[in-house]
Amino acid sequence: SANLGPGFDALGLALALHNEVSAEEADRVSVTVEGEGAGRLPTNAGNVVARGVRLAYEAAGQTFRGITLRCVNRVPAARGLGSSAAAWVGGLVAGNALLGSPLTTDALLGLAARAEGHPDNVGAALLGGLTVSCSTADGVTAVSLPVPTNLTWIALIPDVTSATAEARAVLPKSVPREDAVFNVQRVALLLAGLQTGRHAALAQALEDRLHQPYRTRLFPWMPDVVAAARAAGALGCVLSGAGPSLLAVVVGDGMGVARAMEVALAKAGIAGTARVFDVDTAGALSRVI
């Protein structure tokens, strides 16, 4: 889940929602897809996971002939939960593993960020935890931070989808200085509050003026769901990535907040499911078998 409110294109949180990739070298590209996207995603060389494998081979200077992939997908597509980032990272890590891991973590991060177009989701998928990512002329720098274990994260996943390109198209090319300062203050407070256990600070720290106000026109039901989540005890509720999923955080049990979010979404005439997630602190690199 990217952004976490004020951390636009900088923050990513790895939720314990995993795709699985099994890979074997072959003379051609063949992909089977189970779960999310089955029957819709490409099963040839155009599949993003297969493209990630090829990218790893090319970056390592190795000839890519083909690959046999079995993808078990659990991350919903086009919901703001990083499905494309998970696919790129899955392919890159699988390709690197088949080659004997010649590519460093920094190299994989840079390749994934360039493929995805921004580093926030791929950083979290690759490293786990709460990641702070920064793109520079020399590549991508990302740091994974621990997250307090007494916080519960709830993702409300609507049945409707959204395109990242459309969600970015509604954003202005420039913003008032006051809004930029507002977000700098909030993202700094968010990181400080999480690292020091000052959870009460999250009520203000999760506010945003850079992207969520503009994206409300795509998701007009968002303010009501956010208000319902806060009224039920959430410290905050934000758009997950480019949406339409929302991410709420609460101290302790999150079932009351999850139910309140579902009810508020249903009142807007949209079906959806709220799920409680742990944070994946390990990341894809540590899960290679």
mmCIF file of C-alpha atoms in Angstrom, residues 29-268:
data_model
loop_
_atom_site.group_PDB
_atom_site.id
_atom_site.type_symbol
_atom_site.label_atom_id
_atom_site.label_comp_id
_atom_site.label_asym_id
_atom_site.label_seq_id
_atom_site.Cartn_x
_atom_site.Cartn_y
_atom_site.Cartn_z
ATOM 1 C CA VAL A 29 7.728 -18.403 -22.430
ATOM 2 C CA SER A 30 4.763 -20.165 -20.851
ATOM 3 C CA VAL A 31 2.722 -18.768 -17.962
ATOM 4 C CA THR A 32 -0.129 -20.253 -15.959
ATOM 5 C CA VAL A 33 -2.127 -17.900 -13.750
ATOM 6 C CA GLU A 34 -4.224 -18.977 -10.772
ATOM 7 C CA GLY A 35 -6.331 -16.769 -8.553
ATOM 8 C CA GLU A 36 -6.553 -13.043 -9.293
ATOM 9 C CA GLY A 37 -6.383 -12.330 -13.010
ATOM 10 C CA ALA A 38 -6.834 -15.931 -14.144
ATOM 11 C CA GLY A 39 -8.304 -15.886 -17.628
ATOM 12 C CA ARG A 40 -7.506 -12.181 -18.063
ATOM 13 C CA LEU A 41 -3.752 -11.752 -17.650
ATOM 14 C CA PRO A 42 -1.384 -12.637 -20.530
ATOM 15 C CA THR A 43 0.085 -16.127 -20.481
ATOM 16 C CA ASN A 44 2.853 -15.337 -22.960
ATOM 17 C CA ALA A 45 5.910 -13.074 -23.041
ATOM 18 C CA GLY A 46 3.684 -10.061 -22.407
ATOM 19 C CA ASN A 47 2.990 -11.190 -18.846
ATOM 20 C CA VAL A 48 4.577 -8.723 -16.402
ATOM 21 C CA VAL A 49 6.169 -11.485 -14.311
ATOM 22 C CA ALA A 50 7.754 -12.945 -17.456
ATOM 23 C CA ARG A 51 8.931 -9.475 -18.449
ATOM 24 C CA GLY A 52 10.507 -9.135 -14.999
ATOM 25 C CA VAL A 53 12.400 -12.402 -15.456
ATOM 26 C CA ARG A 54 13.672 -11.227 -18.855
ATOM 27 C CA LEU A 55 14.703 -7.895 -17.341
ATOM 28 C CA ALA A 56 16.792 -9.676 -14.701
ATOM 29 C CA TYR A 57 18.537 -11.791 -17.347
ATOM 30 C CA GLU A 58 19.287 -8.752 -19.502
ATOM 31 C CA ALA A 59 20.601 -6.760 -16.527
ATOM 32 C CA ALA A 60 22.901 -9.668 -15.625
ATOM 33 C CA GLY A 61 24.161 -9.884 -19.210
ATOM 34 C CA GLN A 62 22.683 -13.354 -19.708
ATOM 35 C CA THR A 63 20.780 -14.706 -22.699
ATOM 36 C CA PHE A 64 17.069 -15.165 -22.074
ATOM 37 C CA ARG A 65 15.568 -18.062 -24.045
ATOM 38 C CA GLY A 66 12.346 -18.629 -22.173
ATOM 39 C CA ILE A 67 10.694 -19.421 -18.875
ATOM 40 C CA THR A 68 7.921 -21.601 -17.495
ATOM 41 C CA LEU A 69 6.018 -19.711 -14.810
ATOM 42 C CA ARG A 70 3.262 -20.647 -12.404
ATOM 43 C CA CYS A 71 1.748 -17.564 -10.800
ATOM 44 C CA VAL A 72 -0.619 -17.831 -7.851
ATOM 45 C CA ASN A 73 -2.034 -14.331 -7.505
ATOM 46 C CA ARG A 74 -3.707 -13.023 -4.372
ATOM 47 C CA VAL A 75 -3.144 -9.272 -4.784
ATOM 48 C CA PRO A 76 -6.246 -7.809 -6.491
ATOM 49 C CA ALA A 77 -5.502 -5.977 -9.730
ATOM 50 C CA ALA A 78 -6.309 -2.288 -10.313
ATOM 51 C CA ARG A 79 -7.272 -1.720 -6.662
ATOM 52 C CA GLY A 80 -4.360 0.401 -5.411
ATOM 53 C CA LEU A 81 -2.678 -2.508 -3.645
ATOM 54 C CA GLY A 82 0.454 -2.798 -5.757
ATOM 55 C CA SER A 83 -0.432 -5.701 -8.034
ATOM 56 C CA SER A 84 1.843 -4.531 -10.856
ATOM 57 C CA ALA A 85 4.692 -3.850 -8.427
ATOM 58 C CA ALA A 86 4.274 -7.346 -6.981
ATOM 59 C CA ALA A 87 4.428 -8.793 -10.500
ATOM 60 C CA TRP A 88 7.594 -6.890 -11.468
ATOM 61 C CA VAL A 89 9.310 -7.768 -8.187
ATOM 62 C CA GLY A 90 8.213 -11.401 -8.420
ATOM 63 C CA GLY A 91 9.656 -11.742 -11.909
ATOM 64 C CA LEU A 92 12.895 -9.934 -11.124
ATOM 65 C CA VAL A 93 13.529 -11.919 -7.948
ATOM 66 C CA ALA A 94 12.679 -15.206 -9.678
ATOM 67 C CA GLY A 95 14.970 -14.443 -12.616
ATOM 68 C CA ASN A 96 17.785 -13.386 -10.327
ATOM 69 C CA ALA A 97 17.414 -16.575 -8.276
ATOM 70 C CA LEU A 98 17.590 -18.770 -11.382
ATOM 71 C CA LEU A 99 20.843 -17.027 -12.332
ATOM 72 C CA GLY A 100 22.406 -17.596 -8.932
ATOM 73 C CA SER A 101 21.598 -14.120 -7.585
ATOM 74 C CA PRO A 102 24.158 -11.983 -9.440
ATOM 75 C CA LEU A 103 22.077 -8.810 -9.043
ATOM 76 C CA THR A 104 22.324 -6.863 -5.796
ATOM 77 C CA THR A 105 19.344 -5.607 -3.839
ATOM 78 C CA ASP A 106 20.052 -2.077 -5.056
ATOM 79 C CA ALA A 107 20.165 -3.275 -8.652
ATOM 80 C CA LEU A 108 16.844 -5.100 -8.300
ATOM 81 C CA LEU A 109 15.297 -2.060 -6.648
ATOM 82 C CA GLY A 110 16.435 0.223 -9.452
ATOM 83 C CA LEU A 111 15.194 -2.143 -12.150
ATOM 84 C CA ALA A 112 11.813 -2.552 -10.465
ATOM 85 C CA ALA A 113 11.374 1.182 -9.906
ATOM 86 C CA ARG A 114 12.144 1.988 -13.540
ATOM 87 C CA ALA A 115 9.759 -0.706 -14.744
ATOM 88 C CA GLU A 116 6.978 0.404 -12.403
ATOM 89 C CA GLY A 117 7.574 4.130 -12.868
ATOM 90 C CA HIS A 118 7.990 4.991 -9.172
ATOM 91 C CA PRO A 119 9.732 3.325 -6.227
ATOM 92 C CA ASP A 120 7.226 3.257 -3.369
ATOM 93 C CA ASN A 121 5.371 -0.018 -3.966
ATOM 94 C CA VAL A 122 8.323 -1.950 -5.357
ATOM 95 C CA GLY A 123 10.489 -0.906 -2.424
ATOM 96 C CA ALA A 124 7.961 -2.281 0.048
ATOM 97 C CA ALA A 125 7.432 -5.496 -1.933
ATOM 98 C CA LEU A 126 11.153 -6.108 -2.225
ATOM 99 C CA LEU A 127 12.307 -5.136 1.281
ATOM 100 C CA GLY A 128 9.213 -5.495 3.473
ATOM 101 C CA GLY A 129 8.074 -3.284 6.333
ATOM 102 C CA LEU A 130 7.511 0.434 5.963
ATOM 103 C CA THR A 131 9.828 1.669 3.234
ATOM 104 C CA VAL A 132 10.950 5.196 2.493
ATOM 105 C CA SER A 133 12.094 5.454 -1.128
ATOM 106 C CA CYS A 134 13.839 8.215 -3.028
ATOM 107 C CA SER A 135 14.671 8.385 -6.739
ATOM 108 C CA THR A 136 17.845 10.180 -7.768
ATOM 109 C CA ALA A 137 19.898 10.563 -10.939
ATOM 110 C CA ASP A 138 22.079 7.712 -9.657
ATOM 111 C CA GLY A 139 19.250 5.309 -8.895
ATOM 112 C CA VAL A 140 16.895 4.556 -6.012
ATOM 113 C CA THR A 141 17.641 4.632 -2.305
ATOM 114 C CA ALA A 142 15.196 2.829 -0.016
ATOM 115 C CA VAL A 143 15.194 2.223 3.726
ATOM 116 C CA SER A 144 12.899 -0.265 5.456
ATOM 117 C CA LEU A 145 11.664 0.750 8.898
ATOM 118 C CA PRO A 146 10.024 -1.361 11.612
ATOM 119 C CA VAL A 147 6.316 -0.872 12.289
ATOM 120 C CA PRO A 148 4.778 -1.106 15.779
ATOM 121 C CA THR A 149 3.210 -4.534 16.179
ATOM 122 C CA ASN A 150 0.227 -3.271 18.173
ATOM 123 C CA LEU A 151 -1.142 -1.428 15.147
ATOM 124 C CA THR A 152 -3.749 -3.145 12.985
ATOM 125 C CA TRP A 153 -4.034 -2.312 9.280
ATOM 126 C CA ILE A 154 -7.363 -2.659 7.487
ATOM 127 C CA ALA A 155 -7.695 -2.503 3.709
ATOM 128 C CA LEU A 156 -11.144 -1.816 2.296
ATOM 129 C CA ILE A 157 -11.143 -3.354 -1.184
ATOM 130 C CA PRO A 158 -14.082 -2.191 -3.345
ATOM 131 C CA ASP A 159 -15.382 -4.413 -6.106
ATOM 132 C CA VAL A 160 -14.793 -1.567 -8.584
ATOM 133 C CA THR A 161 -11.397 -0.966 -10.186
ATOM 134 C CA SER A 162 -9.359 2.117 -11.042
ATOM 135 C CA ALA A 163 -6.549 2.867 -13.465
ATOM 136 C CA THR A 164 -3.382 4.422 -12.046
ATOM 137 C CA ALA A 165 -3.025 6.570 -15.169
ATOM 138 C CA GLU A 166 -6.465 8.077 -14.609
ATOM 139 C CA ALA A 167 -5.763 8.697 -10.927
ATOM 140 C CA ARG A 168 -2.535 10.505 -11.837
ATOM 141 C CA ALA A 169 -4.188 12.499 -14.608
ATOM 142 C CA VAL A 170 -6.415 14.355 -12.118
ATOM 143 C CA LEU A 171 -3.412 15.663 -10.167
ATOM 144 C CA PRO A 172 -2.267 19.263 -10.794
ATOM 145 C CA LYS A 173 1.221 19.995 -12.127
ATOM 146 C CA SER A 174 1.873 22.387 -9.225
ATOM 147 C CA VAL A 175 0.441 22.953 -5.752
ATOM 148 C CA PRO A 176 0.402 25.915 -3.354
ATOM 149 C CA ARG A 177 3.425 26.222 -1.094
ATOM 150 C CA GLU A 178 1.157 25.917 1.945
ATOM 151 C CA ASP A 179 0.016 22.490 0.755
ATOM 152 C CA ALA A 180 3.603 21.369 0.152
ATOM 153 C CA VAL A 181 4.593 22.477 3.659
ATOM 154 C CA PHE A 182 1.485 20.788 5.064
ATOM 155 C CA ASN A 183 2.575 17.458 3.582
ATOM 156 C CA VAL A 184 6.225 17.801 4.586
ATOM 157 C CA GLN A 185 5.101 18.330 8.165
ATOM 158 C CA ARG A 186 2.692 15.393 8.087
ATOM 159 C CA VAL A 187 5.050 12.857 6.563
ATOM 160 C CA ALA A 188 7.750 13.803 9.075
ATOM 161 C CA LEU A 189 5.249 13.496 11.926
ATOM 162 C CA LEU A 190 4.020 10.155 10.565
ATOM 163 C CA LEU A 191 7.504 8.630 10.586
ATOM 164 C CA ALA A 192 8.321 10.110 14.003
ATOM 165 C CA GLY A 193 5.022 8.951 15.481
ATOM 166 C CA LEU A 194 5.464 5.402 14.205
ATOM 167 C CA GLN A 195 9.068 5.111 15.355
ATOM 168 C CA THR A 196 8.431 6.498 18.853
ATOM 169 C CA GLY A 197 5.095 4.790 19.450
ATOM 170 C CA ARG A 198 3.258 8.125 19.655
ATOM 171 C CA HIS A 199 0.196 6.689 17.970
ATOM 172 C CA ALA A 200 -2.018 9.677 18.810
ATOM 173 C CA ALA A 201 0.076 11.726 16.396
ATOM 174 C CA LEU A 202 -1.181 9.626 13.489
ATOM 175 C CA ALA A 203 -4.583 11.335 13.634
ATOM 176 C CA GLN A 204 -2.956 14.441 12.145
ATOM 177 C CA ALA A 205 -0.008 12.765 10.437
ATOM 178 C CA LEU A 206 -2.130 10.783 7.969
ATOM 179 C CA GLU A 207 -3.695 13.909 6.440
ATOM 180 C CA ASP A 208 -2.800 14.879 2.876
ATOM 181 C CA ARG A 209 -3.207 17.756 0.438
ATOM 182 C CA LEU A 210 -1.119 16.578 -2.530
ATOM 183 C CA HIS A 211 -3.238 13.840 -4.070
ATOM 184 C CA GLN A 212 -6.272 12.706 -2.081
ATOM 185 C CA PRO A 213 -8.341 15.915 -2.404
ATOM 186 C CA TYR A 214 -8.003 15.777 -6.189
ATOM 187 C CA ARG A 215 -8.792 12.071 -6.394
ATOM 188 C CA THR A 216 -12.003 12.485 -4.403
ATOM 189 C CA ARG A 217 -13.770 13.292 -7.658
ATOM 190 C CA LEU A 218 -12.935 9.751 -8.810
ATOM 191 C CA PHE A 219 -14.045 8.276 -5.483
ATOM 192 C CA PRO A 220 -16.779 10.592 -4.134
ATOM 193 C CA TRP A 221 -17.642 8.071 -1.435
ATOM 194 C CA MET A 222 -14.151 8.290 0.113
ATOM 195 C CA PRO A 223 -14.849 11.092 2.660
ATOM 196 C CA ASP A 224 -17.825 9.201 4.108
ATOM 197 C CA VAL A 225 -15.814 5.980 4.462
ATOM 198 C CA VAL A 226 -12.913 7.853 6.060
ATOM 199 C CA ALA A 227 -15.293 9.541 8.513
ATOM 200 C CA ALA A 228 -16.896 6.189 9.372
ATOM 201 C CA ALA A 229 -13.506 4.590 9.985
ATOM 202 C CA ARG A 230 -12.408 7.396 12.290
ATOM 203 C CA ALA A 231 -15.731 7.360 14.136
ATOM 204 C CA ALA A 232 -15.269 3.615 14.732
ATOM 205 C CA GLY A 233 -11.836 4.182 16.284
ATOM 206 C CA ALA A 234 -9.340 4.371 13.442
ATOM 207 C CA LEU A 235 -6.354 6.652 13.945
ATOM 208 C CA GLY A 236 -6.618 7.512 10.275
ATOM 209 C CA CYS A 237 -7.854 6.275 6.923
ATOM 210 C CA VAL A 238 -6.160 7.018 3.606
ATOM 211 C CA LEU A 239 -6.367 6.146 -0.061
ATOM 212 C CA SER A 240 -4.202 3.119 -0.803
ATOM 213 C CA GLY A 241 -1.953 3.938 -3.718
ATOM 214 C CA ALA A 242 -4.025 5.320 -6.582
ATOM 215 C CA GLY A 243 -7.184 3.734 -5.156
ATOM 216 C CA PRO A 244 -9.919 2.734 -4.996
ATOM 217 C CA SER A 245 -8.881 0.717 -1.917
ATOM 218 C CA LEU A 246 -8.598 2.547 1.397
ATOM 219 C CA LEU A 247 -6.195 1.767 4.225
ATOM 220 C CA ALA A 248 -7.085 2.386 7.870
ATOM 221 C CA VAL A 249 -4.967 1.914 10.974
ATOM 222 C CA VAL A 250 -6.130 1.266 14.517
ATOM 223 C CA VAL A 251 -4.536 0.313 17.827
ATOM 224 C CA GLY A 252 -5.603 -3.219 18.746
ATOM 225 C CA ASP A 253 -8.498 -5.087 17.165
ATOM 226 C CA GLY A 254 -9.674 -3.708 13.858
ATOM 227 C CA MET A 255 -12.892 -5.604 13.227
ATOM 228 C CA GLY A 256 -15.155 -2.728 14.301
ATOM 229 C CA VAL A 257 -13.393 -0.356 11.934
ATOM 230 C CA ALA A 258 -13.522 -2.928 9.132
ATOM 231 C CA ARG A 259 -17.282 -3.336 9.555
ATOM 232 C CA ALA A 260 -17.863 0.424 9.672
ATOM 233 C CA MET A 261 -15.931 0.888 6.429
ATOM 234 C CA GLU A 262 -17.915 -1.830 4.668
ATOM 235 C CA VAL A 263 -21.214 -0.313 5.812
ATOM 236 C CA ALA A 264 -20.238 3.183 4.670
ATOM 237 C CA LEU A 265 -19.169 1.872 1.268
ATOM 238 C CA ALA A 266 -22.406 -0.092 0.899
ATOM 239 C CA LYS A 267 -24.414 3.069 1.634
ATOM 240 C CA ALA A 268 -22.730 4.577 -1.418
#
